[in-house]
Amino acid sequence: MALNRIQKCGLEEKRLLSVANARQGWYRMATIRDINFLLNPTILGKKTKSRPGLVDPLAYYLN
């Protein structure tokens, strides 16, 4: 949950993992707060290798 620690949004690790592992679909299971956290311009604007991207969020959360 490195992204959660960096941004200090206070999202629970259990909640993020349940959304990332959902079989019903990521957007269907996520709340607006979770989606806004991942689509945050601060995160998307990073130019470094640590930028999470939106390709495989589960791989990022499991690190």
PDB file of C-alpha atoms in Angstrom:
ATOM      1  CA  MET A   1       0.000   0.000   0.000  1.00  0.00           C
ATOM      2  CA  ALA A   2       2.821   2.350  -0.843  1.00  0.00           C
ATOM      3  CA  LEU A   3       0.522   4.658  -2.766  1.00  0.00           C
ATOM      4  CA  ASN A   4      -1.801   5.011   0.203  1.00  0.00           C
ATOM      5  CA  ARG A   5       1.140   5.922   2.485  1.00  0.00           C
ATOM      6  CA  ILE A   6       2.570   8.452   0.012  1.00  0.00           C
ATOM      7  CA  GLN A   7      -0.706  10.314  -0.502  1.00  0.00           C
ATOM      8  CA  LYS A   8      -1.937   9.925   3.122  1.00  0.00           C
ATOM      9  CA  CYS A   9      -5.563   9.428   2.068  1.00  0.00           C
ATOM     10  CA  GLY A  10      -6.423   7.088   4.932  1.00  0.00           C
ATOM     11  CA  LEU A  11      -7.962   4.356   2.823  1.00  0.00           C
ATOM     12  CA  GLU A  12      -8.031   0.938   4.458  1.00  0.00           C
ATOM     13  CA  GLU A  13      -5.757  -1.726   2.983  1.00  0.00           C
ATOM     14  CA  LYS A  14      -8.564  -4.284   3.210  1.00  0.00           C
ATOM     15  CA  ARG A  15     -10.867  -2.027   1.167  1.00  0.00           C
ATOM     16  CA  LEU A  16      -8.265  -1.404  -1.549  1.00  0.00           C
ATOM     17  CA  LEU A  17      -7.465  -5.110  -1.872  1.00  0.00           C
ATOM     18  CA  SER A  18     -11.136  -6.075  -2.048  1.00  0.00           C
ATOM     19  CA  VAL A  19     -11.665  -3.607  -4.893  1.00  0.00           C
ATOM     20  CA  ALA A  20      -8.525  -4.762  -6.728  1.00  0.00           C
ATOM     21  CA  ASN A  21      -9.474  -8.443  -6.398  1.00  0.00           C
ATOM     22  CA  ALA A  22     -13.162  -8.049  -7.252  1.00  0.00           C
ATOM     23  CA  ARG A  23     -14.505 -10.463  -9.830  1.00  0.00           C
ATOM     24  CA  GLN A  24     -17.547  -8.269 -10.493  1.00  0.00           C
ATOM     25  CA  GLY A  25     -15.499  -5.483 -11.979  1.00  0.00           C
ATOM     26  CA  TRP A  26     -13.265  -2.813 -10.558  1.00  0.00           C
ATOM     27  CA  TYR A  27     -15.505   0.216 -11.140  1.00  0.00           C
ATOM     28  CA  ARG A  28     -18.625  -1.570  -9.947  1.00  0.00           C
ATOM     29  CA  MET A  29     -17.081  -2.483  -6.601  1.00  0.00           C
ATOM     30  CA  ALA A  30     -15.171   0.764  -6.042  1.00  0.00           C
ATOM     31  CA  THR A  31     -16.556   3.813  -4.345  1.00  0.00           C
ATOM     32  CA  ILE A  32     -16.058   7.298  -5.735  1.00  0.00           C
ATOM     33  CA  ARG A  33     -13.379   7.939  -3.090  1.00  0.00           C
ATOM     34  CA  ASP A  34     -11.316   4.941  -4.264  1.00  0.00           C
ATOM     35  CA  ILE A  35     -11.565   5.926  -7.928  1.00  0.00           C
ATOM     36  CA  ASN A  36     -10.708   9.572  -7.227  1.00  0.00           C
ATOM     37  CA  PHE A  37      -7.673   8.402  -5.252  1.00  0.00           C
ATOM     38  CA  LEU A  38      -6.338   6.433  -8.229  1.00  0.00           C
ATOM     39  CA  LEU A  39      -7.218   9.119 -10.788  1.00  0.00           C
ATOM     40  CA  ASN A  40      -5.707  11.861  -8.637  1.00  0.00           C
ATOM     41  CA  PRO A  41      -3.751  14.352 -10.818  1.00  0.00           C
ATOM     42  CA  THR A  42      -0.857  14.257  -8.343  1.00  0.00           C
ATOM     43  CA  ILE A  43      -0.451  10.534  -8.911  1.00  0.00           C
ATOM     44  CA  LEU A  44      -1.065  10.591 -12.653  1.00  0.00           C
ATOM     45  CA  GLY A  45       1.314  13.531 -13.074  1.00  0.00           C
ATOM     46  CA  LYS A  46       4.336  11.681 -11.700  1.00  0.00           C
ATOM     47  CA  LYS A  47       7.169  11.303 -14.178  1.00  0.00           C
ATOM     48  CA  THR A  48       9.248   8.824 -12.156  1.00  0.00           C
ATOM     49  CA  LYS A  49       9.410   5.036 -12.289  1.00  0.00           C
ATOM     50  CA  SER A  50       7.359   4.820  -9.090  1.00  0.00           C
ATOM     51  CA  ARG A  51       4.254   6.072 -10.918  1.00  0.00           C
ATOM     52  CA  PRO A  52       1.578   3.435 -10.331  1.00  0.00           C
ATOM     53  CA  GLY A  53      -0.309   3.686 -13.614  1.00  0.00           C
ATOM     54  CA  LEU A  54      -3.689   2.104 -14.175  1.00  0.00           C
ATOM     55  CA  VAL A  55      -2.687  -1.063 -16.019  1.00  0.00           C
ATOM     56  CA  ASP A  56      -2.416  -3.570 -13.163  1.00  0.00           C
ATOM     57  CA  PRO A  57      -3.420  -2.103  -9.785  1.00  0.00           C
ATOM     58  CA  LEU A  58      -3.324  -5.492  -8.045  1.00  0.00           C
ATOM     59  CA  ALA A  59       0.374  -5.929  -8.807  1.00  0.00           C
ATOM     60  CA  TYR A  60       1.057  -2.476  -7.356  1.00  0.00           C
ATOM     61  CA  TYR A  61      -0.977  -3.106  -4.184  1.00  0.00           C
ATOM     62  CA  LEU A  62       0.719  -6.439  -3.517  1.00  0.00           C
ATOM     63  CA  ASN A  63       4.192  -4.839  -3.484  1.00  0.00           C
TER      64      ASN A  63
END
